[in-house]
Coordinates of C-alpha atoms in Angstrom, one line a residue:
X1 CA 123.2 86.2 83.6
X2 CA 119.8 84.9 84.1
X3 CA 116.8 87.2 83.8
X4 CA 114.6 88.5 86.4
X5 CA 112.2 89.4 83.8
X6 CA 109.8 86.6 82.3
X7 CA 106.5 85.7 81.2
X8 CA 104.5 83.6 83.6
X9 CA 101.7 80.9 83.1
X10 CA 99.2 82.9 85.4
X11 CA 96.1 84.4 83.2
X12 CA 93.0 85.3 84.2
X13 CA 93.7 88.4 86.3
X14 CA 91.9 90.7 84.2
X15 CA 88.8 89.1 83.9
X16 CA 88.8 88.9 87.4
X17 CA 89.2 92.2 87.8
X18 CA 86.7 93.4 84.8
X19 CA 84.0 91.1 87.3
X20 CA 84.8 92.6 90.2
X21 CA 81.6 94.4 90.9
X22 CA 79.7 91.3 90.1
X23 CA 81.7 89.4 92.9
X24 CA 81.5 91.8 95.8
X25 CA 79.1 90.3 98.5
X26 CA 78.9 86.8 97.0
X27 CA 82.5 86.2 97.8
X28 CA 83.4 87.9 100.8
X29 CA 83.5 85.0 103.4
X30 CA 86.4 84.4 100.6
X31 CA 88.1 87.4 100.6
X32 CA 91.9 88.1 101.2
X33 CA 92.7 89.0 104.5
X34 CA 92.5 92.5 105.0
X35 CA 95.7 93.2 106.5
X36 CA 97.6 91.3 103.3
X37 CA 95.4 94.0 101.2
X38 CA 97.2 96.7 103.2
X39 CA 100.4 95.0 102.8
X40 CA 100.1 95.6 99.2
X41 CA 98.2 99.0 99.0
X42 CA 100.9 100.2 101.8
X43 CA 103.6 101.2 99.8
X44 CA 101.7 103.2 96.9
X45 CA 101.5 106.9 98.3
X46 CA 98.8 108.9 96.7
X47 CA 98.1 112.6 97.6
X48 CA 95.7 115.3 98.9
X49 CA 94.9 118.8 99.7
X50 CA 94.8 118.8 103.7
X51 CA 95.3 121.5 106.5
X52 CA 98.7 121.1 109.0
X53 CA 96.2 118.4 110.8
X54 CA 96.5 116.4 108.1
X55 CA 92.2 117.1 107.9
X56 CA 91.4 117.1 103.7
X57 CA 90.1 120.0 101.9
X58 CA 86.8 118.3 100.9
X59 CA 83.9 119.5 98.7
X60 CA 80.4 118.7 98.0
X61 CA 78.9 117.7 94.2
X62 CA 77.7 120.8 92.9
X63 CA 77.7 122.7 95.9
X64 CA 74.6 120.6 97.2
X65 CA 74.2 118.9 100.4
X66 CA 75.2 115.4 100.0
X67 CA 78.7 113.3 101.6
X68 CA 81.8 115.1 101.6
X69 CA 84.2 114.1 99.3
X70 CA 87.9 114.8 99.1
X71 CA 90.0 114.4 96.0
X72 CA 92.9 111.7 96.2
X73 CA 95.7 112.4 93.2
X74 CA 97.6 109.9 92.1
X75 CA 99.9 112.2 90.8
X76 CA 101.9 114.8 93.0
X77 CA 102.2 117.2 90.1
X78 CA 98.6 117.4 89.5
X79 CA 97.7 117.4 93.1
X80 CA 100.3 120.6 93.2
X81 CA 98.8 122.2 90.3
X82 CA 94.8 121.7 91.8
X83 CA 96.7 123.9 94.8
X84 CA 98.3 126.3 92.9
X85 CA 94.5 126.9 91.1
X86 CA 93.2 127.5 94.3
X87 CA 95.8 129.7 95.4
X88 CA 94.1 132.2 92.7
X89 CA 90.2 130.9 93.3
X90 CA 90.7 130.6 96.6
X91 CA 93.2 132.6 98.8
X92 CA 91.8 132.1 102.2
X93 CA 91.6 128.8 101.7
X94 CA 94.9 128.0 100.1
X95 CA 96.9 129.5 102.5
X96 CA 95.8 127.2 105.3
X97 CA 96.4 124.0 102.9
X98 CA 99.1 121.6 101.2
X99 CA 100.0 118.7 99.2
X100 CA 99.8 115.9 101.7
X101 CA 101.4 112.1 100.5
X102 CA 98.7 109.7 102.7
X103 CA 99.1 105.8 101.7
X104 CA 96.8 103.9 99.4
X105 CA 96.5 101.6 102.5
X106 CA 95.2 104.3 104.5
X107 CA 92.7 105.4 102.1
X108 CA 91.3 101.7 101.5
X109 CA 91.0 101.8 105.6
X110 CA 89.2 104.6 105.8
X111 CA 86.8 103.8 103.1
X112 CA 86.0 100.3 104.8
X113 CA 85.8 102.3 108.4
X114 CA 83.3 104.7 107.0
X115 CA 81.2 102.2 105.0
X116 CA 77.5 102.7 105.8
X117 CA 78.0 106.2 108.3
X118 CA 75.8 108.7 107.2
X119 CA 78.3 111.9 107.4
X120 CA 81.2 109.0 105.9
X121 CA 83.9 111.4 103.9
X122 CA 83.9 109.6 100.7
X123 CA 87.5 109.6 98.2
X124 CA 87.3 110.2 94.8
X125 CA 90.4 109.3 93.0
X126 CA 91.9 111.9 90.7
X127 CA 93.9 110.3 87.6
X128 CA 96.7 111.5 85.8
X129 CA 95.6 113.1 82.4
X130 CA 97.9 111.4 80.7
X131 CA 98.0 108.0 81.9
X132 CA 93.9 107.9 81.0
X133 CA 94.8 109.1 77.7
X134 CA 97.2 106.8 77.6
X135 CA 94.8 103.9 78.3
X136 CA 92.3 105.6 76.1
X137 CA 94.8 104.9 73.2
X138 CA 95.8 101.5 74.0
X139 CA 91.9 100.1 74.3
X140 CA 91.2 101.7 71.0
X141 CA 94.4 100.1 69.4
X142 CA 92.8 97.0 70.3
X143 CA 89.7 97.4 68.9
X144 CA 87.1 99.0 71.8
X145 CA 85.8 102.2 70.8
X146 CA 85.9 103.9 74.0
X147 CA 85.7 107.9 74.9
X148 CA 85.8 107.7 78.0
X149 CA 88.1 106.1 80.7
X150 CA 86.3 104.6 84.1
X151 CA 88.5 104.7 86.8
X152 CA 92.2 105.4 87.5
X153 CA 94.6 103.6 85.0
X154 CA 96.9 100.9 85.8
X155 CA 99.1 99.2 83.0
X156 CA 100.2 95.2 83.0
X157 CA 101.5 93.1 80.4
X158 CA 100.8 89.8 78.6
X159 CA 102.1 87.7 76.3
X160 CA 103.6 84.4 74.9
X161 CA 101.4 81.8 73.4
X162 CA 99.1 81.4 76.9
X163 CA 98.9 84.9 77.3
X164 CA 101.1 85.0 80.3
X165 CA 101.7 87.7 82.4
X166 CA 105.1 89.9 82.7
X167 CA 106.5 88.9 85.7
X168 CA 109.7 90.3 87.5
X169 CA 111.6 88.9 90.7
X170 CA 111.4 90.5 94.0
X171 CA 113.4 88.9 96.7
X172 CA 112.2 85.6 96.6
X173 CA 109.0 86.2 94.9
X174 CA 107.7 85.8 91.6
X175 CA 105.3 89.0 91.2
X176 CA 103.1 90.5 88.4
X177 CA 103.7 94.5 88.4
X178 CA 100.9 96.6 87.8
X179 CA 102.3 100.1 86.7
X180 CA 100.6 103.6 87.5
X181 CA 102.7 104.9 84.8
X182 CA 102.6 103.4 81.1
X183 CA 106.6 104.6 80.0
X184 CA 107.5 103.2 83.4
X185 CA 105.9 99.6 82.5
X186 CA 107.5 100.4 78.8
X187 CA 111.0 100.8 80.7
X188 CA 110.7 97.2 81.9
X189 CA 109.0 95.9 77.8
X190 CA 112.4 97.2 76.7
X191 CA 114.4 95.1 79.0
X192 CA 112.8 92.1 78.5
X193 CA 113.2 93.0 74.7
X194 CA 116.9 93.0 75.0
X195 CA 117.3 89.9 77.4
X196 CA 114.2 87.7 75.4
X197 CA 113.5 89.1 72.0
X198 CA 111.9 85.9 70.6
X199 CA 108.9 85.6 73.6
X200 CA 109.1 89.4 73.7
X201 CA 107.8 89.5 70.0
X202 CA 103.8 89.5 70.9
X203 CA 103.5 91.2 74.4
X204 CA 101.0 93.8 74.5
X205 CA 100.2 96.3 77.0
X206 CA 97.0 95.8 79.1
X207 CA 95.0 98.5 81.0
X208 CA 93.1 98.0 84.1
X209 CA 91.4 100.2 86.6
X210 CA 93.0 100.4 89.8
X211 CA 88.9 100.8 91.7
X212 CA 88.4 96.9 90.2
X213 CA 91.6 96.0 90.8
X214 CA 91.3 96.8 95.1
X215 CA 87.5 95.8 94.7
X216 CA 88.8 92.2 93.5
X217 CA 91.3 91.9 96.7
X218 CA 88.2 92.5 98.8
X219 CA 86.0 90.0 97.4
X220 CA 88.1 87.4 96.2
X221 CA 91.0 85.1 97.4
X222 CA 92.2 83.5 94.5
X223 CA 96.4 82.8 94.7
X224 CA 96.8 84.8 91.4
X225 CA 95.6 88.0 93.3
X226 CA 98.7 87.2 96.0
X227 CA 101.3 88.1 93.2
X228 CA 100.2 91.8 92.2
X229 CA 102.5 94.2 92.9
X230 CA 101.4 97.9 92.7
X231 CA 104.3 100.2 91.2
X232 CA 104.2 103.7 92.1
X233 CA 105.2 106.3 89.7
X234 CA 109.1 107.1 90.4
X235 CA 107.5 110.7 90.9
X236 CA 105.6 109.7 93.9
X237 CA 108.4 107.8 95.2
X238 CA 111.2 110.8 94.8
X239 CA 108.4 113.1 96.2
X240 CA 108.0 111.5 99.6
X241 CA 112.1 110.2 99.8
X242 CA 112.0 114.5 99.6
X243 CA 110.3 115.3 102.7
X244 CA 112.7 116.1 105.9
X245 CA 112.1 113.7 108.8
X246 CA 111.1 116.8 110.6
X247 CA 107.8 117.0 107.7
X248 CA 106.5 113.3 107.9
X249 CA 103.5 112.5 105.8
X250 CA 100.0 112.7 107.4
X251 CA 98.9 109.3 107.2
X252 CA 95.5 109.8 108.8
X253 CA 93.2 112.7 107.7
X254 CA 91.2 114.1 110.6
X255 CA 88.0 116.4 110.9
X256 CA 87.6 117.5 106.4
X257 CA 88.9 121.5 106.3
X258 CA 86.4 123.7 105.4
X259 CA 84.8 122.9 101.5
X260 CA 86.2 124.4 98.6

């Protein structure tokens, strides 16, 4: 049987995406379409705390006056436990709140709506613990003394003699899987393993940041960026394929709740 998992002759990716910040504005008359950057955002559902209006729960830094920002979990289990906190903090407030699953795509849209508006409600993404000390791990194993993780972790890998990434087939398409979760990515190593020990031999695992990764679809169009794929954890995925079609997920958050 032939295998849908291989390594591909595309490189570059990452630096693209570690130069990221230094290509926003210079490149935008080259950017990708907007709507292929929700095409590929759309599937990944992240969470937050938000009212029966789908309106977030938003806060400001340090109590101060200053944009509201609302937390965005990438994990439903964290996003559950931050509740569950603020069920004892924050009674009153808890009561009228709940985990909320909202699209990455929505998120992106909103940001880009609110650019530049003074009372804009800003997202801060909220990574999994262990998937950042996961990535912690893997950029010391390769030689970066690093103590601190920028960003919210996502996990691609690379190998072969050109340093190729890990490709898999989806439909007709050739795509590059970017993994929120590091076993998930791990699941797919051992696969390719068992179907291609000899190229398997020198892949490594490679960390990104998902922040330079969307900043990198907005600034530049290069035909490498068409063949990322963003894999949601199986948690987020069984979490929303959960929810009765009488409890569909808010997918556009209103006027922010009152601040925690």
């Amino acid at each position: 049987m032939k295998s849908l998992v291989r390594l591909s002759a595309t490189v570059g990716l990452v630096s693209s995406v570690l130069a990221g910040s230094v290509l926003a504005g210079a490149m935008q008359v080259l950017a990708i379409p907007t709507e292929q950057i929700l095409q590929k955002l759309r599937p990944v559902p992240v969470f937050t705390i938000a009212n029966n209006q789908g309106a977030p729960l938003v806060a400001s830094p340090n109590g101060e006056k200053g944009p509201a920002v609302a937390g965005v979990f990438i994990s439903q289990k964290d996003a559950q436990a931050f509740l569950d906190s603020l069920k004892t903090r924050s009674p009153e407030i808890a009561k009228n709140v709940q985990v909320v699953p909202i699209s990455l795509a929505e998120i992106f849209q909103l940001n880009e709506t609110n650019k530049g508006k003074p009372d804009k409600l800003e997202f801060a993404f909220v990574p999994s613990k262990q998937q950042v000390d996961s990535a912690l791990t893997l950029l010391n194993k390769s030689g970066q003394q690093v103590k601190q993780f920028n960003g919210t972790p996502i996990f691609v890998a690379r190998g072969g003699k050109d340093k190729g990434y890990l490709t898999i087939q989806q439909g007709n398409q050739t795509v590059i899987p970017m993994f929120f979760k590091k076993e998930e990515l791990q699941v797919l190593l051992d696969r390719f393993k068992q179907q291609q020990p000899a190229q398997a031999a020198n892949i490594e695992i490679q960390v990104l940041n998902l922040e330079g990764v969307m900043e990198v679809l907005k600034t530049k169009n290069d035909p490498q960026l068409n063949q990322i794929v963003l894999i949601p954890s199986q948690e987020s995925i069984d979490f929303v394929r959960s929810l009765s079609p009488q409890q569909p997920a808010q997918n556009k958050p209103a006027t922010p709740a009152p601040k925690k």
